[in-house]
Amino acid sequence: MRLPRLLSAFLLLGFLAPAAWAQVPAPVPVSPYAVVVPVTDTSEAQRDTAFATALAQVLERVAGGQDLRSKPGYDDALKGAPGLVQQFQYQRAGSGIVLQVNFDPGAVRRLITQIGVPAAGVKPPVLVLVHGSDGSLLGQDALGALAQAAAARGYQLAYPDPSHVPDASAVANADPTALAMITQRYHTGLILVGNLKGGSADWTLVAGGKPLPWSGQGVSADALLTDGGNGMADRLGKQLNVIGAGISSGKLWVSKVDSAQAYANLLAMLRADPSVREVNTLAADNDGFLLGIKASMPPAVLAASLAAGGRVIQGTPHAGADASLQWLH
């Protein structure tokens, strides 16, 4: 199969002698349009299968985590994955081989539109604060199984700066000050707190200021991490991945908007969201505003989606509003 638009420098890597391969850690994609997938060999058939697997992950990311598998044209889209690739690269990782694939952002967005999915925007990464059985904070190298499970469901992970690790207990309790600090430093409102305990694990997903705890079991640390990644994706999916039948109208209450600059920033955030089609201010009361919203998802789902970005958290119910948020910064 011909692979148009690929960088020729990467085409040769699959034919290099093993001695020419660098023994390096698996690369970490920094773009929602980049994916790393394991492969068993460098054959064309295996490469095309990996392209399809990678495109499935990217489509889910760009659709905001929505499950697209039942959409007309989805299977054909995966078959055409090689034509959307901008570049790819093989690398050694541990005892195996991985393939890093970068897709054309514009082509992917057009494909999402052709499949017929309302724009939802790329979800922010999930900050992971996972402690091992000895109480130590696990780094990226130890969380590979968690990252792989998350990536397979369309989610990316972020890892804490060792010099500035958030207080996991405060985060798990959805402390607004702790969440605001995470927003400012890590630009996300999605945090997964985990504690491994031998053959079990306790998890808390904080999504938009709401903690969702659960427990899991596994025969190994990797099994626990994989289970945690799938549990995280399941819970995020229930909150964020609701596809509207059309444009929804509703009222959104936002509190703690305590300055003209905060109000301007709030409106800018809403108008920049691809799912928001129209926003109007209906009323104001002290530091709160009642907004009329038209969006490609219901108001409650929109509120959860906005809170995932970290600049707001979901607030207490307000009279006359379909959903409520609290501005963080």
PDB file of C-alpha atoms in Angstrom, residues 35-265:
ATOM      1  CA  VAL A  35       0.084   7.908  19.375  1.00  0.00           C
ATOM      2  CA  VAL A  36       2.554   5.181  20.332  1.00  0.00           C
ATOM      3  CA  VAL A  37       1.417   1.595  19.736  1.00  0.00           C
ATOM      4  CA  PRO A  38       3.305  -1.698  20.172  1.00  0.00           C
ATOM      5  CA  VAL A  39       4.042  -3.815  17.094  1.00  0.00           C
ATOM      6  CA  THR A  40       5.388  -7.335  16.683  1.00  0.00           C
ATOM      7  CA  ASP A  41       7.409  -6.634  13.538  1.00  0.00           C
ATOM      8  CA  THR A  42       7.997  -4.017  10.810  1.00  0.00           C
ATOM      9  CA  SER A  43       5.957  -5.675   8.077  1.00  0.00           C
ATOM     10  CA  GLU A  44       3.527  -3.634   5.990  1.00  0.00           C
ATOM     11  CA  ALA A  45       0.534  -5.608   7.293  1.00  0.00           C
ATOM     12  CA  GLN A  46       1.522  -5.047  10.914  1.00  0.00           C
ATOM     13  CA  ARG A  47       2.200  -1.370  10.218  1.00  0.00           C
ATOM     14  CA  ASP A  48      -1.231  -0.819   8.643  1.00  0.00           C
ATOM     15  CA  THR A  49      -2.896  -2.571  11.589  1.00  0.00           C
ATOM     16  CA  ALA A  50      -0.972  -0.286  13.961  1.00  0.00           C
ATOM     17  CA  PHE A  51      -2.044   2.774  11.950  1.00  0.00           C
ATOM     18  CA  ALA A  52      -5.703   1.751  12.332  1.00  0.00           C
ATOM     19  CA  THR A  53      -5.277   1.165  16.076  1.00  0.00           C
ATOM     20  CA  ALA A  54      -3.573   4.540  16.462  1.00  0.00           C
ATOM     21  CA  LEU A  55      -6.226   6.372  14.442  1.00  0.00           C
ATOM     22  CA  ALA A  56      -8.985   4.859  16.596  1.00  0.00           C
ATOM     23  CA  GLN A  57      -7.330   6.369  19.674  1.00  0.00           C
ATOM     24  CA  VAL A  58      -6.864   9.772  18.025  1.00  0.00           C
ATOM     25  CA  LEU A  59     -10.460   9.898  16.765  1.00  0.00           C
ATOM     26  CA  GLU A  60     -11.760   9.193  20.253  1.00  0.00           C
ATOM     27  CA  ARG A  61      -9.529  11.906  21.720  1.00  0.00           C
ATOM     28  CA  VAL A  62     -10.516  14.542  19.191  1.00  0.00           C
ATOM     29  CA  ALA A  63     -14.196  13.645  19.601  1.00  0.00           C
ATOM     30  CA  GLY A  64     -13.839  14.388  23.307  1.00  0.00           C
ATOM     31  CA  GLY A  65     -13.791  10.731  24.348  1.00  0.00           C
ATOM     32  CA  GLN A  66     -17.023   9.812  22.573  1.00  0.00           C
ATOM     33  CA  ASP A  67     -17.397   6.194  21.452  1.00  0.00           C
ATOM     34  CA  LEU A  68     -17.534   6.364  17.653  1.00  0.00           C
ATOM     35  CA  ARG A  69     -17.520   2.653  16.844  1.00  0.00           C
ATOM     36  CA  SER A  70     -21.219   2.510  15.976  1.00  0.00           C
ATOM     37  CA  LYS A  71     -21.067   5.543  13.688  1.00  0.00           C
ATOM     38  CA  PRO A  72     -21.540   5.005   9.915  1.00  0.00           C
ATOM     39  CA  GLY A  73     -18.225   5.240   8.113  1.00  0.00           C
ATOM     40  CA  TYR A  74     -16.099   4.499  11.188  1.00  0.00           C
ATOM     41  CA  ASP A  75     -14.726   1.167   9.942  1.00  0.00           C
ATOM     42  CA  ASP A  76     -13.943   2.643   6.525  1.00  0.00           C
ATOM     43  CA  ALA A  77     -12.173   5.538   8.242  1.00  0.00           C
ATOM     44  CA  LEU A  78      -9.830   3.131  10.019  1.00  0.00           C
ATOM     45  CA  LYS A  79      -9.064   1.341   6.761  1.00  0.00           C
ATOM     46  CA  GLY A  80      -7.936   4.681   5.353  1.00  0.00           C
ATOM     47  CA  ALA A  81      -5.641   5.417   8.297  1.00  0.00           C
ATOM     48  CA  PRO A  82      -2.365   5.239   6.292  1.00  0.00           C
ATOM     49  CA  GLY A  83      -3.511   8.147   4.126  1.00  0.00           C
ATOM     50  CA  LEU A  84      -3.842  10.402   7.204  1.00  0.00           C
ATOM     51  CA  VAL A  85      -0.366   9.738   8.578  1.00  0.00           C
ATOM     52  CA  GLN A  86       2.112  12.612   8.487  1.00  0.00           C
ATOM     53  CA  GLN A  87       5.054  10.685   9.899  1.00  0.00           C
ATOM     54  CA  PHE A  88       5.905   7.516  11.776  1.00  0.00           C
ATOM     55  CA  GLN A  89       8.913   6.105  13.559  1.00  0.00           C
ATOM     56  CA  TYR A  90       9.908   2.704  14.933  1.00  0.00           C
ATOM     57  CA  GLN A  91      11.796   2.472  18.204  1.00  0.00           C
ATOM     58  CA  ARG A  92      12.972  -0.207  20.588  1.00  0.00           C
ATOM     59  CA  ALA A  93      11.163  -0.116  23.926  1.00  0.00           C
ATOM     60  CA  GLY A  94      12.098  -2.662  26.546  1.00  0.00           C
ATOM     61  CA  SER A  95      12.117  -6.052  24.864  1.00  0.00           C
ATOM     62  CA  GLY A  96       9.802  -5.059  22.025  1.00  0.00           C
ATOM     63  CA  ILE A  97       9.143  -2.532  19.279  1.00  0.00           C
ATOM     64  CA  VAL A  98       6.796   0.442  19.281  1.00  0.00           C
ATOM     65  CA  LEU A  99       5.589   2.617  16.446  1.00  0.00           C
ATOM     66  CA  GLN A 100       5.039   6.334  17.007  1.00  0.00           C
ATOM     67  CA  VAL A 101       2.449   7.706  14.589  1.00  0.00           C
ATOM     68  CA  ASN A 102       1.593  11.372  13.938  1.00  0.00           C
ATOM     69  CA  PHE A 103      -1.617  12.133  12.048  1.00  0.00           C
ATOM     70  CA  ASP A 104      -2.553  15.228  10.043  1.00  0.00           C
ATOM     71  CA  PRO A 105      -4.659  17.331  12.480  1.00  0.00           C
ATOM     72  CA  GLY A 106      -6.770  18.951   9.764  1.00  0.00           C
ATOM     73  CA  ALA A 107      -7.517  15.637   8.082  1.00  0.00           C
ATOM     74  CA  VAL A 108      -8.532  14.060  11.399  1.00  0.00           C
ATOM     75  CA  ARG A 109     -10.893  16.922  12.242  1.00  0.00           C
ATOM     76  CA  ARG A 110     -12.495  16.704   8.795  1.00  0.00           C
ATOM     77  CA  LEU A 111     -12.928  12.969   9.260  1.00  0.00           C
ATOM     78  CA  ILE A 112     -14.690  13.520  12.598  1.00  0.00           C
ATOM     79  CA  THR A 113     -17.105  15.888  10.845  1.00  0.00           C
ATOM     80  CA  GLN A 114     -17.718  13.375   8.035  1.00  0.00           C
ATOM     81  CA  ILE A 115     -18.528  10.652  10.562  1.00  0.00           C
ATOM     82  CA  GLY A 116     -21.192  13.017  11.902  1.00  0.00           C
ATOM     83  CA  VAL A 117     -20.054  13.664  15.450  1.00  0.00           C
ATOM     84  CA  PRO A 118     -20.746  17.052  17.079  1.00  0.00           C
ATOM     85  CA  ALA A 119     -17.594  18.962  17.935  1.00  0.00           C
ATOM     86  CA  ALA A 120     -16.569  18.367  21.522  1.00  0.00           C
ATOM     87  CA  GLY A 121     -12.931  19.382  21.595  1.00  0.00           C
ATOM     88  CA  VAL A 122      -9.942  17.467  22.870  1.00  0.00           C
ATOM     89  CA  LYS A 123     -10.228  16.664  26.549  1.00  0.00           C
ATOM     90  CA  PRO A 124      -7.358  17.766  28.788  1.00  0.00           C
ATOM     91  CA  PRO A 125      -4.988  15.134  30.161  1.00  0.00           C
ATOM     92  CA  VAL A 126      -5.679  13.333  33.433  1.00  0.00           C
ATOM     93  CA  LEU A 127      -3.134  14.170  36.134  1.00  0.00           C
ATOM     94  CA  VAL A 128      -2.202  10.923  37.908  1.00  0.00           C
ATOM     95  CA  LEU A 129      -1.167  10.764  41.571  1.00  0.00           C
ATOM     96  CA  VAL A 130      -0.600   7.059  42.230  1.00  0.00           C
ATOM     97  CA  HIS A 131       1.248   5.683  45.260  1.00  0.00           C
ATOM     98  CA  GLY A 132       2.718   2.209  45.415  1.00  0.00           C
ATOM     99  CA  SER A 133       2.387  -0.339  48.204  1.00  0.00           C
ATOM    100  CA  ASP A 134       5.371   1.249  49.970  1.00  0.00           C
ATOM    101  CA  GLY A 135       3.699   4.668  49.933  1.00  0.00           C
ATOM    102  CA  SER A 136       6.030   6.190  47.332  1.00  0.00           C
ATOM    103  CA  LEU A 137       4.673   8.217  44.424  1.00  0.00           C
ATOM    104  CA  LEU A 138       4.957   6.200  41.217  1.00  0.00           C
ATOM    105  CA  GLY A 139       6.571   7.927  38.264  1.00  0.00           C
ATOM    106  CA  GLN A 140       5.813   7.691  34.575  1.00  0.00           C
ATOM    107  CA  ASP A 141       8.074   4.665  34.037  1.00  0.00           C
ATOM    108  CA  ALA A 142       6.102   2.637  36.593  1.00  0.00           C
ATOM    109  CA  LEU A 143       2.689   3.628  35.214  1.00  0.00           C
ATOM    110  CA  GLY A 144       3.005   2.250  31.704  1.00  0.00           C
ATOM    111  CA  ALA A 145       0.059  -0.144  32.079  1.00  0.00           C
ATOM    112  CA  LEU A 146      -2.151   2.690  33.303  1.00  0.00           C
ATOM    113  CA  ALA A 147      -1.112   4.950  30.422  1.00  0.00           C
ATOM    114  CA  GLN A 148      -1.697   2.193  27.869  1.00  0.00           C
ATOM    115  CA  ALA A 149      -5.190   1.459  29.183  1.00  0.00           C
ATOM    116  CA  ALA A 150      -6.040   5.162  29.176  1.00  0.00           C
ATOM    117  CA  ALA A 151      -4.678   5.700  25.663  1.00  0.00           C
ATOM    118  CA  ALA A 152      -6.715   2.808  24.315  1.00  0.00           C
ATOM    119  CA  ARG A 153      -9.828   4.654  25.503  1.00  0.00           C
ATOM    120  CA  GLY A 154      -8.758   8.018  24.078  1.00  0.00           C
ATOM    121  CA  TYR A 155      -7.306   9.668  27.202  1.00  0.00           C
ATOM    122  CA  GLN A 156      -3.852  11.095  27.832  1.00  0.00           C
ATOM    123  CA  LEU A 157      -2.095  11.272  31.178  1.00  0.00           C
ATOM    124  CA  ALA A 158      -0.041  13.991  32.829  1.00  0.00           C
ATOM    125  CA  TYR A 159       2.469  13.379  35.591  1.00  0.00           C
ATOM    126  CA  PRO A 160       3.287  15.587  38.588  1.00  0.00           C
ATOM    127  CA  ASP A 161       6.459  17.629  38.727  1.00  0.00           C
ATOM    128  CA  PRO A 162       8.605  15.948  41.437  1.00  0.00           C
ATOM    129  CA  SER A 163       9.384  19.376  42.836  1.00  0.00           C
ATOM    130  CA  HIS A 164       5.705  20.329  43.131  1.00  0.00           C
ATOM    131  CA  VAL A 165       3.577  17.275  43.924  1.00  0.00           C
ATOM    132  CA  PRO A 166      -0.040  18.147  44.829  1.00  0.00           C
ATOM    133  CA  ASP A 167      -1.447  16.933  48.137  1.00  0.00           C
ATOM    134  CA  ALA A 168      -3.218  13.722  47.087  1.00  0.00           C
ATOM    135  CA  SER A 169      -5.484  13.733  50.136  1.00  0.00           C
ATOM    136  CA  ALA A 170      -6.655  17.306  49.500  1.00  0.00           C
ATOM    137  CA  VAL A 171      -7.206  16.504  45.831  1.00  0.00           C
ATOM    138  CA  ALA A 172      -9.202  13.347  46.616  1.00  0.00           C
ATOM    139  CA  ASN A 173     -11.428  15.479  48.849  1.00  0.00           C
ATOM    140  CA  ALA A 174     -11.887  17.963  45.984  1.00  0.00           C
ATOM    141  CA  ASP A 175     -10.446  20.878  47.965  1.00  0.00           C
ATOM    142  CA  PRO A 176     -11.040  23.966  45.741  1.00  0.00           C
ATOM    143  CA  THR A 177      -7.660  25.509  46.653  1.00  0.00           C
ATOM    144  CA  ALA A 178      -5.799  22.331  45.703  1.00  0.00           C
ATOM    145  CA  LEU A 179      -7.774  22.038  42.458  1.00  0.00           C
ATOM    146  CA  ALA A 180      -7.108  25.671  41.570  1.00  0.00           C
ATOM    147  CA  MET A 181      -3.365  25.099  42.032  1.00  0.00           C
ATOM    148  CA  ILE A 182      -3.518  22.053  39.747  1.00  0.00           C
ATOM    149  CA  THR A 183      -5.387  24.077  37.135  1.00  0.00           C
ATOM    150  CA  GLN A 184      -2.754  26.794  37.149  1.00  0.00           C
ATOM    151  CA  ARG A 185       0.170  24.383  36.937  1.00  0.00           C
ATOM    152  CA  TYR A 186      -1.164  21.418  34.963  1.00  0.00           C
ATOM    153  CA  HIS A 187      -4.116  22.944  33.051  1.00  0.00           C
ATOM    154  CA  THR A 188      -6.598  20.177  33.801  1.00  0.00           C
ATOM    155  CA  GLY A 189      -9.592  19.513  36.012  1.00  0.00           C
ATOM    156  CA  LEU A 190      -9.217  15.725  35.750  1.00  0.00           C
ATOM    157  CA  ILE A 191      -7.146  13.996  38.437  1.00  0.00           C
ATOM    158  CA  LEU A 192      -6.785  10.307  39.261  1.00  0.00           C
ATOM    159  CA  VAL A 193      -5.594   9.496  42.788  1.00  0.00           C
ATOM    160  CA  GLY A 194      -4.584   5.899  43.422  1.00  0.00           C
ATOM    161  CA  ASN A 195      -3.145   3.793  46.235  1.00  0.00           C
ATOM    162  CA  LEU A 196      -1.871   0.284  45.502  1.00  0.00           C
ATOM    163  CA  LYS A 197      -2.064  -2.209  48.376  1.00  0.00           C
ATOM    164  CA  GLY A 198      -0.638  -5.543  47.297  1.00  0.00           C
ATOM    165  CA  GLY A 199      -3.458  -7.232  45.412  1.00  0.00           C
ATOM    166  CA  SER A 200      -5.909  -4.338  45.641  1.00  0.00           C
ATOM    167  CA  ALA A 201      -6.091  -0.635  44.895  1.00  0.00           C
ATOM    168  CA  ASP A 202      -8.179   2.323  45.974  1.00  0.00           C
ATOM    169  CA  TRP A 203      -8.953   4.910  43.296  1.00  0.00           C
ATOM    170  CA  THR A 204     -10.550   8.349  43.287  1.00  0.00           C
ATOM    171  CA  LEU A 205     -11.268  10.185  40.060  1.00  0.00           C
ATOM    172  CA  VAL A 206     -11.795  13.907  40.587  1.00  0.00           C
ATOM    173  CA  ALA A 207     -13.597  15.267  37.537  1.00  0.00           C
ATOM    174  CA  GLY A 208     -14.677  18.879  37.574  1.00  0.00           C
ATOM    175  CA  GLY A 209     -14.514  19.089  41.364  1.00  0.00           C
ATOM    176  CA  LYS A 210     -16.505  15.910  42.065  1.00  0.00           C
ATOM    177  CA  PRO A 211     -14.706  12.910  43.638  1.00  0.00           C
ATOM    178  CA  LEU A 212     -15.687   9.434  42.386  1.00  0.00           C
ATOM    179  CA  PRO A 213     -14.088   6.674  44.533  1.00  0.00           C
ATOM    180  CA  TRP A 214     -13.915   2.928  43.835  1.00  0.00           C
ATOM    181  CA  SER A 215     -11.708  -0.079  44.569  1.00  0.00           C
ATOM    182  CA  GLY A 216     -10.184  -2.759  42.374  1.00  0.00           C
ATOM    183  CA  GLN A 217      -8.291  -6.026  42.598  1.00  0.00           C
ATOM    184  CA  GLY A 218      -5.582  -7.628  40.494  1.00  0.00           C
ATOM    185  CA  VAL A 219      -2.934 -10.322  40.518  1.00  0.00           C
ATOM    186  CA  SER A 220      -0.119  -7.858  39.776  1.00  0.00           C
ATOM    187  CA  ALA A 221       0.682  -4.165  39.858  1.00  0.00           C
ATOM    188  CA  ASP A 222       0.209  -3.934  36.077  1.00  0.00           C
ATOM    189  CA  ALA A 223      -3.185  -5.638  36.357  1.00  0.00           C
ATOM    190  CA  LEU A 224      -4.230  -3.145  39.041  1.00  0.00           C
ATOM    191  CA  LEU A 225      -3.047  -0.226  36.902  1.00  0.00           C
ATOM    192  CA  THR A 226      -4.833  -1.526  33.810  1.00  0.00           C
ATOM    193  CA  ASP A 227      -8.015  -1.961  35.816  1.00  0.00           C
ATOM    194  CA  GLY A 228      -7.607   1.554  37.212  1.00  0.00           C
ATOM    195  CA  GLY A 229      -7.167   3.011  33.723  1.00  0.00           C
ATOM    196  CA  ASN A 230     -10.290   1.274  32.454  1.00  0.00           C
ATOM    197  CA  GLY A 231     -12.264   2.304  35.532  1.00  0.00           C
ATOM    198  CA  MET A 232     -11.187   5.898  35.015  1.00  0.00           C
ATOM    199  CA  ALA A 233     -12.231   5.819  31.353  1.00  0.00           C
ATOM    200  CA  ASP A 234     -15.601   4.246  32.209  1.00  0.00           C
ATOM    201  CA  ARG A 235     -16.397   6.976  34.724  1.00  0.00           C
ATOM    202  CA  LEU A 236     -15.217   9.794  32.502  1.00  0.00           C
ATOM    203  CA  GLY A 237     -17.268   8.350  29.674  1.00  0.00           C
ATOM    204  CA  LYS A 238     -20.461   8.470  31.723  1.00  0.00           C
ATOM    205  CA  GLN A 239     -19.805  12.118  32.598  1.00  0.00           C
ATOM    206  CA  LEU A 240     -18.398  13.497  29.391  1.00  0.00           C
ATOM    207  CA  ASN A 241     -19.232  11.326  26.417  1.00  0.00           C
ATOM    208  CA  VAL A 242     -22.906  12.067  25.862  1.00  0.00           C
ATOM    209  CA  ILE A 243     -23.654  12.907  22.256  1.00  0.00           C
ATOM    210  CA  GLY A 244     -26.565  15.273  21.806  1.00  0.00           C
ATOM    211  CA  ALA A 245     -29.191  14.671  19.154  1.00  0.00           C
ATOM    212  CA  GLY A 246     -28.863  18.304  18.061  1.00  0.00           C
ATOM    213  CA  ILE A 247     -28.314  21.754  19.493  1.00  0.00           C
ATOM    214  CA  SER A 248     -29.425  22.023  23.128  1.00  0.00           C
ATOM    215  CA  SER A 249     -30.523  25.223  24.831  1.00  0.00           C
ATOM    216  CA  GLY A 250     -30.264  25.761  28.554  1.00  0.00           C
ATOM    217  CA  LYS A 251     -29.266  28.002  31.417  1.00  0.00           C
ATOM    218  CA  LEU A 252     -25.915  27.855  33.158  1.00  0.00           C
ATOM    219  CA  TRP A 253     -25.188  29.472  36.531  1.00  0.00           C
ATOM    220  CA  VAL A 254     -21.579  30.403  37.286  1.00  0.00           C
ATOM    221  CA  SER A 255     -20.604  31.683  40.752  1.00  0.00           C
ATOM    222  CA  LYS A 256     -17.401  33.189  42.222  1.00  0.00           C
ATOM    223  CA  VAL A 257     -16.938  35.467  39.206  1.00  0.00           C
ATOM    224  CA  ASP A 258     -15.613  38.278  41.371  1.00  0.00           C
ATOM    225  CA  SER A 259     -14.134  40.758  38.887  1.00  0.00           C
ATOM    226  CA  ALA A 260     -14.649  42.222  35.440  1.00  0.00           C
ATOM    227  CA  GLN A 261     -11.556  40.346  34.267  1.00  0.00           C
ATOM    228  CA  ALA A 262     -12.923  37.055  35.584  1.00  0.00           C
ATOM    229  CA  TYR A 263     -16.211  37.708  33.764  1.00  0.00           C
ATOM    230  CA  ALA A 264     -14.355  38.460  30.531  1.00  0.00           C
ATOM    231  CA  ASN A 265     -12.232  35.320  30.942  1.00  0.00           C
TER     232      ASN A 265
END
